[in-house]
Amino acid sequence: MYYLQFLLSNLGRKKARTILTLLSIMIAFLLFGLLRSLAAAFDQGAEIAGEDRLVSINKISLIQPLPEAYLPKVQALDGVDKATSANWFGGYYQDPKNQFPQFPIVAEEYFEIYKEMITLPEEQMQAWKKNRMGVVIGKALVDRFKWKIGDRIPLIGMFPKEDGSTTWEFVIEGIYEAKSKGADTSAMLMHYDYFEEARQYGKGTLGWLIIQVKDPKQSAQVAAAVDALFANSPAETKTSSEKDFAKSFAKQFGDIGLITTLILGAVFFTMLLVAGNTMAQSFRERIPELAILKTLGFSDLAVMILVLAEAIVISLIGGLAGLLLAKFFISGAAESMAATLPGLNLSNTMMLFGVGLMFLFGLLTGIIPALQGLQLNIVAALRRR
Amino acid sequence: MTALATQSLAASELLVQLKGISKAYKKGKEQVSVLSKLDLDIRRGDFLALMGPSGSGKTTLLNLLGGLDKPTAGELMIGGQRLDQMSSSQLTKWRARHVGFIFQFYNLMPVLTAEKNVELPLLLTNLSSKQRKHHVAAALELVGLSNRAKHYPSELSGGQEQRVAIARALVSDPDLLLCDEPTGDLDRATADEILSLLQTLNQQQQKTIIMVTHDPRAADHARHVLHMDKGALVDDGRVTDAEH
């Protein structure tokens, strides 16, 4: 307790300098928390993607459709266990700001392929199947819009209906929940048949194919077989593992991981120099005091640890404040960004990593003064007084 | 040169024994001799004032006696232990147990209260927090500063700061108190108070005190006075008895 008080008292010695140093460290860790959370959210799709699933899209781009006729051909391929399709509906609720994913799909096929990730009560599945205008929504959407089963939801769709209207009305028939950690529950799933029948154009096309292979070890061969099947056709395919698909989808926004790493690298390197210089200055000012500690019988190592501990304490105080602030901001933003970044969260693992980084940061900023403290010659230091 | 403060005393009564002590520093390529073949015995319970002009080697001698520095040559024995043969870490441990330091500029930790400053040396002991507090209170009582225990150095006068420094030097009950110009930064009246306190500690607590000073009036408070010049004891080793 004495040493902790001593360390904290030392921090109060030059209050303005300490506050500025703490603020700068806090901002560095705030950025760390925010940027790493963003990067993790972008990567989350890849993290939870199934090993045995492939995704096949139009080779030109994801927004180019595939002919509906591809699906049975793929389902018939050797090595394919199941295959289904999904489309992009691209609608919003009331206001363009209220966007969230909506996928026209084939209900049973979709839930069968994603059975380890999401679940829907059987009675709700049956009710949904009976209602062509029915949709099921994820738990995150319930939390976001306070919708409930039976609600009629009008969406403004990207695709006009045959009557020219872009307002599509749906009835909520079920609420699906995540079975595996991190599974996205921010989407609305609607019947492909209804979508296909009602849309004005694009009929007979699919957005992408989702393929479950019999043996995950054969994924590469199956992917190659799919692409070979449609080679030299007007709509060639590009098939990849779901993980790679999720990664390349995220990379449409840029390599978020690399960008955040570069930004954080620059921020931490700069902070290292600034905080390191501050620690060195603080050390120089206290050389006679450290010499007195040694005179009283404190060992070289004890003095070194004291100096190092001070740097670590500063790093921990500033860093924890920054991380907690990031947690606060992320929690606040998570709800409003649930549709665009459903996995936005500052995880406990990332917090722990951050604490480790604080220790490392403290060690690096304090190591030079600490070594100088270790080697401090009492007689020479006292002469400076 | 031999300068024996208490030449005829039995070895058991001696606390400090210096035999042929030399100290030289390297200054560039040159070797600068600061102390030269010094012999000195100091009796347990003595109060010795070391006087001499600047650069005469007083502080260097004090540093050697305090285990802050090691002699270049010679034997340095304090309380039966050969300091000249100790490693740096052994000297550190020895200092914590056997010697208390009092400096001209007090050298208190400005961020710690008086009682926390006094407690510092006790952190190196096995005493519990409660025992430490008890010792600190006793030391502050001894120097007459019980009512200033919670004050920071910046809230104390120079004399009070020096009293806190004395309490810090005493709190671990060392055999030897080393004072480097303890009144150099104080006015006459305060200096006299501090010197009287040192005298009391010497007479009532039987603390052995070695004090470096330029001030003859400060030296008058000591039992014996030794003069140094150019790294050696002068007056053929004769020790002047201070007037009391």
XYZ file of C-alpha atoms in Angstrom:
629
model
C 0.000 0.000 0.000
C 2.855 2.341 0.907
C 4.491 1.863 -2.471
C 1.232 2.402 -4.331
C 0.667 5.629 -2.407
C 4.233 6.625 -3.154
C 3.752 5.955 -6.860
C 0.469 7.823 -7.006
C 1.963 10.714 -5.032
C 4.764 10.923 -7.557
C 2.183 11.228 -10.325
C 0.704 14.224 -8.561
C 4.056 15.995 -8.479
C 3.567 17.805 -11.801
C -0.154 17.633 -12.215
C -0.404 19.357 -15.593
C 2.246 17.102 -17.111
C 0.699 13.983 -15.650
C -2.775 14.919 -16.861
C -1.517 15.638 -20.371
C 0.396 12.356 -20.457
C -2.620 10.455 -19.163
C -4.855 12.129 -21.723
C -2.566 11.237 -24.575
C -2.347 7.617 -23.444
C -6.099 7.577 -22.926
C -6.701 8.770 -26.480
C -4.311 6.167 -27.864
C -6.204 3.393 -26.075
C -9.568 4.919 -26.970
C -8.523 4.683 -30.603
C -7.264 1.175 -30.002
C -10.620 0.128 -28.547
C -12.686 1.761 -31.267
C -10.597 0.664 -34.229
C -10.024 -2.889 -33.064
C -13.751 -3.262 -32.357
C -14.529 -2.060 -35.864
C -11.980 -4.399 -37.384
C -13.285 -7.302 -35.313
C -16.843 -6.528 -36.395
C -15.773 -6.572 -40.028
C -13.926 -9.833 -39.518
C -16.676 -11.456 -37.503
C -18.397 -12.944 -40.535
C -15.203 -14.714 -41.413
C -14.647 -15.864 -37.847
C -17.974 -17.652 -37.579
C -18.167 -18.868 -41.155
C -18.626 -22.609 -41.536
C -15.736 -24.763 -42.653
C -17.963 -26.892 -44.829
C -19.823 -24.110 -46.646
C -19.009 -22.508 -49.963
C -20.448 -19.395 -51.486
C -20.765 -19.003 -55.229
C -21.253 -15.558 -56.746
C -21.164 -14.062 -60.217
C -17.522 -13.821 -61.254
C -17.987 -10.174 -62.303
C -19.288 -8.986 -58.953
C -21.543 -9.842 -56.077
C -24.219 -7.477 -57.367
C -24.465 -9.340 -60.682
C -27.044 -12.130 -60.399
C -26.800 -15.794 -61.309
C -29.413 -17.690 -63.327
C -31.897 -19.637 -61.213
C -31.105 -22.712 -63.288
C -27.646 -22.921 -61.693
C -29.016 -24.093 -58.352
C -30.232 -27.587 -59.365
C -27.044 -28.136 -61.368
C -24.957 -27.356 -58.328
C -27.155 -29.488 -56.089
C -26.500 -32.391 -58.427
C -22.709 -32.073 -58.325
C -20.576 -34.748 -56.683
C -19.397 -33.668 -53.263
C -22.306 -31.291 -52.701
C -24.455 -32.207 -49.736
C -26.963 -29.354 -49.931
C -27.232 -26.077 -51.776
C -29.573 -23.156 -51.566
C -29.701 -19.552 -52.679
C -30.161 -16.083 -51.303
C -30.915 -12.709 -52.840
C -30.336 -9.155 -51.770
C -33.594 -7.298 -51.130
C -32.037 -3.968 -50.167
C -34.998 -2.330 -48.466
C -35.466 -0.013 -45.543
C -38.098 0.615 -42.924
C -39.783 4.023 -42.999
C -36.551 5.989 -43.270
C -33.481 5.261 -45.434
C -31.453 5.363 -42.225
C -33.278 2.241 -41.027
C -31.434 -0.195 -43.197
C -30.747 -3.795 -42.291
C -30.135 -6.967 -44.282
C -33.137 -8.633 -45.901
C -32.707 -11.869 -47.805
C -35.271 -13.672 -49.968
C -34.459 -17.336 -49.312
C -35.971 -20.817 -49.336
C -36.985 -21.256 -45.716
C -36.234 -24.896 -44.910
C -33.126 -25.113 -47.073
C -31.651 -21.975 -45.540
C -32.317 -23.000 -41.934
C -31.007 -26.487 -42.664
C -27.728 -25.183 -44.038
C -27.294 -22.724 -41.156
C -28.683 -25.032 -38.494
C -25.593 -24.752 -36.287
C -25.813 -20.964 -36.315
C -29.466 -19.938 -36.114
C -32.661 -21.516 -34.878
C -36.372 -20.915 -35.336
C -39.091 -22.625 -33.266
C -40.846 -25.283 -35.323
C -44.345 -23.830 -34.913
C -43.073 -20.469 -36.156
C -41.430 -22.185 -39.114
C -44.722 -23.853 -39.973
C -46.651 -20.594 -39.633
C -44.106 -18.826 -41.810
C -44.256 -21.454 -44.514
C -48.018 -21.029 -44.678
C -47.841 -17.290 -45.241
C -46.210 -16.185 -48.502
C -45.911 -12.620 -47.207
C -44.492 -13.874 -43.972
C -40.991 -13.103 -42.787
C -38.868 -14.141 -39.858
C -36.612 -11.669 -38.155
C -33.573 -11.988 -35.962
C -33.498 -11.149 -32.268
C -31.403 -8.027 -32.927
C -34.161 -6.571 -35.075
C -36.709 -7.212 -32.334
C -34.476 -5.309 -29.947
C -33.933 -2.535 -32.436
C -37.476 -1.905 -33.685
C -39.472 -3.527 -30.869
C -41.304 -5.634 -33.445
C -43.282 -8.693 -32.466
C -44.878 -11.652 -34.145
C -47.956 -10.618 -36.076
C -46.735 -7.104 -36.840
C -47.206 -5.959 -40.442
C -44.046 -4.339 -41.651
C -43.942 -2.179 -44.758
C -40.498 -1.970 -46.358
C -39.388 0.277 -49.179
C -37.580 -2.137 -51.460
C -34.823 -1.689 -53.999
C -36.849 -3.767 -56.427
C -40.207 -2.337 -57.608
C -43.150 -4.671 -57.546
C -44.994 -5.564 -60.726
C -47.497 -2.816 -60.019
C -44.650 -0.313 -59.906
C -44.867 0.206 -56.165
C -41.700 -0.132 -54.106
C -43.569 -0.668 -50.864
C -43.531 -4.284 -49.845
C -45.630 -5.411 -46.938
C -44.616 -8.326 -44.779
C -45.988 -10.049 -41.707
C -43.671 -11.215 -38.975
C -44.249 -14.921 -38.402
C -41.236 -15.821 -36.377
C -38.157 -14.684 -34.522
C -34.932 -16.599 -34.999
C -32.117 -16.598 -32.512
C -28.408 -17.255 -32.654
C -27.246 -20.737 -31.749
C -23.559 -20.060 -32.085
C -21.743 -17.124 -30.566
C -21.496 -14.158 -32.889
C -24.137 -15.378 -35.368
C -25.891 -12.440 -36.975
C -29.500 -11.921 -35.910
C -29.977 -8.557 -37.560
C -31.523 -9.854 -40.790
C -35.039 -10.340 -42.086
C -35.634 -13.523 -44.068
C -38.482 -13.610 -46.581
C -39.825 -16.194 -49.030
C -37.958 -16.227 -52.326
C -41.115 -17.420 -54.118
C -43.051 -14.344 -53.060
C -40.172 -12.041 -53.948
C -39.679 -13.733 -57.297
C -43.338 -13.560 -58.175
C -43.859 -9.959 -57.108
C -40.726 -8.221 -58.387
C -40.890 -6.332 -61.624
C -37.511 -7.272 -63.046
C -34.659 -9.614 -62.383
C -36.949 -12.603 -62.392
C -35.286 -15.976 -62.626
C -32.089 -14.812 -61.023
C -30.405 -15.515 -57.734
C -28.020 -13.364 -55.715
C -25.624 -16.083 -54.622
C -25.522 -19.794 -53.935
C -24.729 -21.319 -50.572
C -23.278 -24.788 -50.872
C -22.688 -27.305 -48.129
C -20.082 -29.875 -49.052
C -20.118 -33.493 -47.889
C -16.486 -33.417 -46.831
C -14.831 -30.140 -45.792
C -11.492 -31.562 -47.037
C -12.961 -31.618 -50.539
C -14.097 -27.954 -50.421
C -11.457 -26.738 -52.864
C -12.281 -29.451 -55.396
C -16.027 -28.822 -55.122
C -15.493 -25.058 -55.536
C -13.395 -25.723 -58.635
C -16.049 -28.092 -59.986
C -18.778 -25.462 -59.562
C -16.750 -22.815 -61.352
C -15.806 -25.294 -64.085
C -19.466 -26.143 -64.568
C -20.282 -22.587 -65.568
C -17.030 -21.660 -67.270
C -17.429 -19.801 -70.560
C -21.100 -19.138 -69.811
C -22.587 -15.616 -69.759
C -22.590 -15.775 -65.974
C -19.394 -17.427 -64.810
C -19.128 -18.124 -61.117
C -16.549 -17.472 -58.490
C -16.816 -19.969 -55.675
C -14.931 -19.711 -52.455
C -15.200 -20.846 -48.867
C -17.679 -18.917 -46.789
C -14.777 -17.588 -44.725
C -13.015 -16.185 -47.778
C -16.305 -14.824 -49.044
C -16.911 -13.020 -45.753
C -13.375 -11.655 -45.816
C -13.635 -10.424 -49.378
C -17.024 -8.916 -48.568
C -15.492 -7.025 -45.690
C -12.605 -5.974 -47.926
C -15.039 -4.120 -50.140
C -14.661 -1.431 -47.498
C -10.890 -1.769 -47.628
C -8.576 -3.971 -45.605
C -9.928 -2.785 -42.290
C -7.523 -4.919 -40.278
C -4.497 -3.520 -42.073
C -5.777 0.036 -41.946
C -6.464 -0.113 -38.220
C -3.124 -1.787 -37.564
C -1.301 0.945 -39.473
C -3.184 3.745 -37.734
C -2.694 2.208 -34.315
C 0.949 1.501 -35.076
C 1.526 5.157 -35.912
C -0.435 6.352 -32.879
C 1.361 4.046 -30.455
C 4.781 4.747 -31.888
C 4.210 8.483 -31.503
C 2.804 8.020 -28.016
C 5.754 5.845 -27.107
C 8.122 8.678 -27.971
C 6.017 11.303 -26.193
C 5.404 9.266 -23.036
C 8.975 7.940 -23.079
C 10.314 11.478 -23.206
C 8.014 12.519 -20.366
C 9.168 9.601 -18.248
C 12.799 10.394 -18.985
C 12.252 14.025 -18.021
C 10.459 13.019 -14.831
C 13.328 10.654 -14.014
C 15.996 13.315 -14.580
C 14.230 15.673 -12.213
C 14.246 13.071 -9.475
C 17.758 11.705 -9.743
C 18.767 13.057 -6.294
C 15.635 11.550 -4.722
C 16.357 8.176 -6.256
C 19.922 8.493 -4.991
C 18.526 9.101 -1.511
C 16.455 5.943 -1.758
C 19.611 4.039 -2.591
C 21.431 5.784 0.245
C 18.742 4.628 2.664
C 19.319 1.054 1.567
C 16.960 0.502 -1.339
C 18.646 -1.813 -3.791
C 19.451 -0.922 -7.391
C 16.746 -3.352 -8.483
C 14.160 -1.829 -6.139
C 14.827 1.630 -7.571
C 14.593 0.258 -11.088
C 11.273 -1.411 -10.285
C 9.933 1.796 -8.723
C 10.712 3.769 -11.877
C 9.288 1.063 -14.100
C 6.195 0.672 -11.929
C 5.495 4.369 -12.239
C 5.562 4.147 -16.029
C 3.285 1.104 -15.937
C 0.870 2.767 -13.508
C 0.597 5.818 -15.790
C 0.034 3.562 -18.768
C -2.584 1.520 -16.891
C -4.521 4.537 -15.621
C -4.558 6.284 -19.010
C -5.095 3.077 -20.930
C -7.951 1.782 -18.782
C -9.689 5.151 -18.997
C -9.329 5.016 -22.784
C -10.573 1.449 -23.049
C -13.557 2.091 -20.781
C -14.422 5.150 -22.828
C -14.157 3.056 -25.991
C -16.405 0.424 -24.409
C -18.921 3.139 -23.588
C -18.873 4.539 -27.135
C -19.021 1.108 -28.730
C -21.956 0.058 -26.555
C -23.744 3.242 -27.557
C -22.983 2.783 -31.242
C -23.669 -0.956 -31.364
C -27.435 -0.522 -31.349
C -27.573 2.125 -34.033
C -25.076 0.210 -36.172
C -26.641 -3.186 -35.598
C -27.748 -3.372 -39.220
C -24.477 -2.370 -40.837
C -22.083 -3.875 -38.304
C -24.004 -6.455 -36.298
C -20.987 -7.715 -34.389
C -19.771 -4.342 -33.129
C -18.517 -4.981 -29.627
C -15.414 -4.440 -27.546
C -14.930 -7.990 -26.361
C -13.415 -8.998 -23.042
C -10.616 -10.691 -24.957
C -9.814 -7.407 -26.674
C -9.968 -5.611 -23.317
C -7.501 -8.110 -21.863
C -5.279 -7.695 -24.889
C -5.501 -3.943 -24.301
C -4.406 -4.364 -20.682
C -1.457 -6.426 -21.890
C -0.640 -3.666 -24.318
C -0.738 -1.154 -21.453
C 1.853 -3.188 -19.559
C 4.015 -3.392 -22.659
C 3.574 0.321 -23.297
C 4.532 1.106 -19.691
C 7.541 -1.198 -19.912
C 8.756 0.389 -23.123
C 8.318 3.969 -21.916
C 9.886 3.236 -18.550
C 12.682 0.896 -19.469
C 15.351 3.507 -20.281
C 14.804 5.598 -17.118
C 14.502 2.359 -15.140
C 17.866 1.142 -16.398
C 19.357 4.531 -15.616
C 17.902 4.160 -12.131
C 19.491 0.737 -11.841
C 22.900 2.139 -12.728
C 22.540 5.376 -10.777
C 25.714 6.188 -8.855
C 24.778 7.600 -5.461
C 27.804 9.819 -4.959
C 27.595 11.336 -8.437
C 23.842 11.821 -8.147
C 24.042 13.509 -4.750
C 26.736 15.817 -6.078
C 24.183 17.128 -8.598
C 22.052 18.494 -5.778
C 49.944 9.988 8.499
C 48.351 8.567 11.581
C 45.474 10.296 13.170
C 43.974 8.276 15.910
C 41.059 9.858 17.640
C 41.151 7.320 20.395
C 44.438 5.578 19.864
C 44.675 3.951 23.226
C 41.224 2.457 23.381
C 40.633 -1.240 23.215
C 39.509 -2.496 19.824
C 36.141 -3.583 21.234
C 35.229 0.048 21.962
C 36.025 1.128 18.465
C 33.234 1.471 16.001
C 35.226 2.715 13.023
C 38.725 1.702 12.004
C 40.457 3.044 8.912
C 43.874 1.704 7.936
C 45.758 3.240 5.034
C 42.585 4.348 3.299
C 43.101 5.974 -0.079
C 40.564 7.130 -2.575
C 41.291 8.272 -6.097
C 39.009 9.165 -8.980
C 39.690 9.030 -12.651
C 39.300 12.370 -14.320
C 39.827 11.727 -17.992
C 43.152 9.959 -18.189
C 44.312 11.447 -14.922
C 44.073 9.783 -11.546
C 43.050 12.350 -8.920
C 43.853 11.402 -5.349
C 41.234 12.595 -2.868
C 42.255 10.670 0.238
C 45.724 9.470 0.880
C 46.674 6.633 3.259
C 44.348 7.718 5.996
C 44.398 6.056 9.417
C 41.602 6.769 11.844
C 39.845 5.088 14.741
C 36.543 6.343 16.054
C 35.132 5.238 19.369
C 31.574 4.004 19.736
C 29.457 6.857 21.125
C 31.768 9.585 19.850
C 30.583 12.827 18.268
C 33.247 13.792 15.771
C 33.345 16.916 13.674
C 35.319 16.782 10.433
C 36.484 20.186 9.344
C 38.535 21.464 6.490
C 38.428 23.541 3.355
C 36.423 22.577 0.309
C 38.087 19.760 -1.597
C 39.925 18.497 1.466
C 38.186 15.122 1.219
C 35.683 15.443 4.095
C 32.631 14.398 2.085
C 34.573 11.662 0.329
C 35.563 10.294 3.715
C 31.950 10.528 4.858
C 30.815 8.667 1.725
C 33.286 5.885 2.485
C 32.144 5.694 6.106
C 28.542 5.488 4.915
C 29.228 2.713 2.441
C 28.221 4.936 -0.453
C 31.610 4.557 -2.059
C 34.508 2.143 -1.780
C 38.124 3.008 -1.054
C 40.748 2.546 -3.720
C 43.079 1.042 -1.132
C 43.195 0.311 2.580
C 41.014 -1.327 5.186
C 37.721 0.147 6.297
C 36.083 -1.613 9.212
C 32.865 -0.487 10.890
C 31.270 -2.457 13.704
C 33.610 -5.319 12.930
C 32.643 -5.539 9.269
C 35.058 -4.898 6.407
C 33.255 -2.420 4.165
C 36.112 -2.352 1.657
C 35.512 -6.017 0.946
C 31.766 -5.808 0.536
C 29.982 -5.959 -2.797
C 27.681 -3.173 -3.849
C 24.561 -5.092 -2.810
C 26.128 -6.028 0.543
C 26.898 -2.369 1.143
C 23.283 -1.495 0.327
C 22.020 -3.936 2.950
C 24.642 -2.762 5.423
C 23.589 0.880 4.991
C 19.955 0.002 5.642
C 20.833 -1.599 8.973
C 23.767 0.332 10.367
C 23.878 3.917 9.231
C 21.661 6.984 9.138
C 22.338 9.949 6.860
C 21.593 13.620 7.445
C 22.243 16.013 4.563
C 22.606 19.757 4.222
C 19.490 20.053 2.056
C 17.480 17.500 4.076
C 16.721 15.409 0.962
C 13.196 14.525 1.978
C 10.740 13.129 -0.551
C 8.579 16.152 -1.367
C 5.535 14.027 -2.228
C 5.498 12.239 1.117
C 4.331 13.565 4.471
C 6.787 13.815 7.349
C 5.679 10.482 8.787
C 5.879 8.753 5.404
C 9.373 10.136 4.905
C 10.417 8.791 8.285
C 8.828 5.436 7.469
C 10.889 4.983 4.293
C 13.893 3.156 5.837
C 11.546 0.858 7.750
C 10.154 -0.505 4.483
C 13.403 -2.421 4.235
C 12.753 -4.208 7.529
C 10.357 -6.990 8.406
C 8.264 -4.763 10.646
C 4.514 -4.791 10.204
C 2.691 -1.645 9.197
C 1.533 -1.167 12.787
C 5.057 -1.612 14.160
C 6.399 0.810 11.566
C 3.869 3.421 12.584
C 4.856 2.950 16.222
C 8.556 3.473 15.402
C 7.781 6.500 13.238
C 5.746 8.097 16.002
C 8.583 7.515 18.464
C 11.169 9.028 16.111
C 9.045 12.085 15.423
C 8.440 12.454 19.148
C 12.181 12.338 19.742
C 12.803 15.226 17.356
C 9.787 17.136 18.667
C 7.674 16.967 15.540
C 4.752 14.743 16.506
C 2.358 17.530 15.635
C 3.772 17.828 12.118
C 3.505 14.177 11.143
C 0.920 14.765 8.442
C 2.674 17.770 6.957
C 4.493 17.721 3.659
C 8.061 19.047 3.491
C 6.836 22.136 1.655
C 4.700 22.925 4.697
C 7.646 22.773 7.093
C 10.388 25.240 7.938
C 14.020 24.387 7.153
C 14.672 23.438 10.759
C 11.604 21.235 10.857
C 12.621 19.560 7.604
C 16.025 18.808 9.077
C 14.363 17.366 12.172
C 12.301 15.087 9.938
C 15.530 14.073 8.201
C 17.061 13.315 11.589
C 14.014 11.254 12.546
C 14.358 9.364 9.264
C 18.037 8.736 10.007
C 17.231 7.509 13.518
C 14.124 5.459 12.936
C 15.890 2.215 12.094
C 18.147 2.663 15.155
C 21.500 2.713 13.331
C 24.901 2.537 15.050
C 26.225 5.498 13.170
C 24.820 8.877 12.142
C 26.618 10.639 9.286
C 25.859 14.300 8.863
C 27.028 16.299 5.860
C 26.812 20.013 6.703
C 23.544 19.468 8.588
C 23.207 23.133 9.487
C 24.620 24.600 6.274
C 21.233 25.704 5.047
C 19.862 26.979 8.355
C 19.966 30.259 10.243
C 22.041 30.417 13.411
C 19.220 29.876 15.886
C 17.771 26.927 13.993
C 21.251 25.539 13.448
C 21.863 25.631 17.177
C 18.601 23.769 17.773
C 19.608 21.050 15.325
C 23.093 20.780 16.793
C 21.659 20.565 20.288
C 19.395 17.797 19.104
C 22.377 15.925 17.672
C 24.217 16.460 20.913
C 21.281 15.052 22.857
C 21.139 12.030 20.585
C 24.820 11.470 21.166
C 24.654 11.876 24.909
C 21.328 10.227 25.685
C 20.979 7.683 22.908
C 24.722 7.005 22.626
C 24.595 7.478 18.888
C 27.973 7.730 17.209
C 27.902 10.850 15.093
C 30.336 11.981 12.436
C 29.597 15.434 11.141
C 31.216 17.234 8.234
C 31.075 20.987 8.689
C 32.718 24.224 7.685
C 31.269 25.986 10.661
C 33.494 26.160 13.781
C 30.428 26.919 15.917
C 28.815 23.736 14.703
C 32.031 21.835 15.402
C 31.947 23.161 18.948
C 29.003 20.867 19.629
C 31.103 17.787 18.858
C 33.199 15.888 21.411
C 36.176 15.872 19.061
C 37.204 17.803 15.990
C 39.411 16.512 13.183
C 40.876 18.801 10.555
C 41.481 17.657 7.021
C 43.411 19.174 4.189
C 44.366 17.828 0.785
C 43.030 14.383 1.549
C 44.830 13.929 4.811
C 44.269 14.565 8.507
C 46.311 17.524 9.629
C 47.928 18.537 12.948
C 49.836 15.250 12.930
C 46.708 13.465 13.844
C 46.104 15.388 17.014
C 42.469 15.607 17.834
C 41.093 18.797 19.256
C 38.672 18.367 22.083
C 35.704 20.565 21.393
C 34.648 23.005 24.062
C 31.369 22.172 25.739
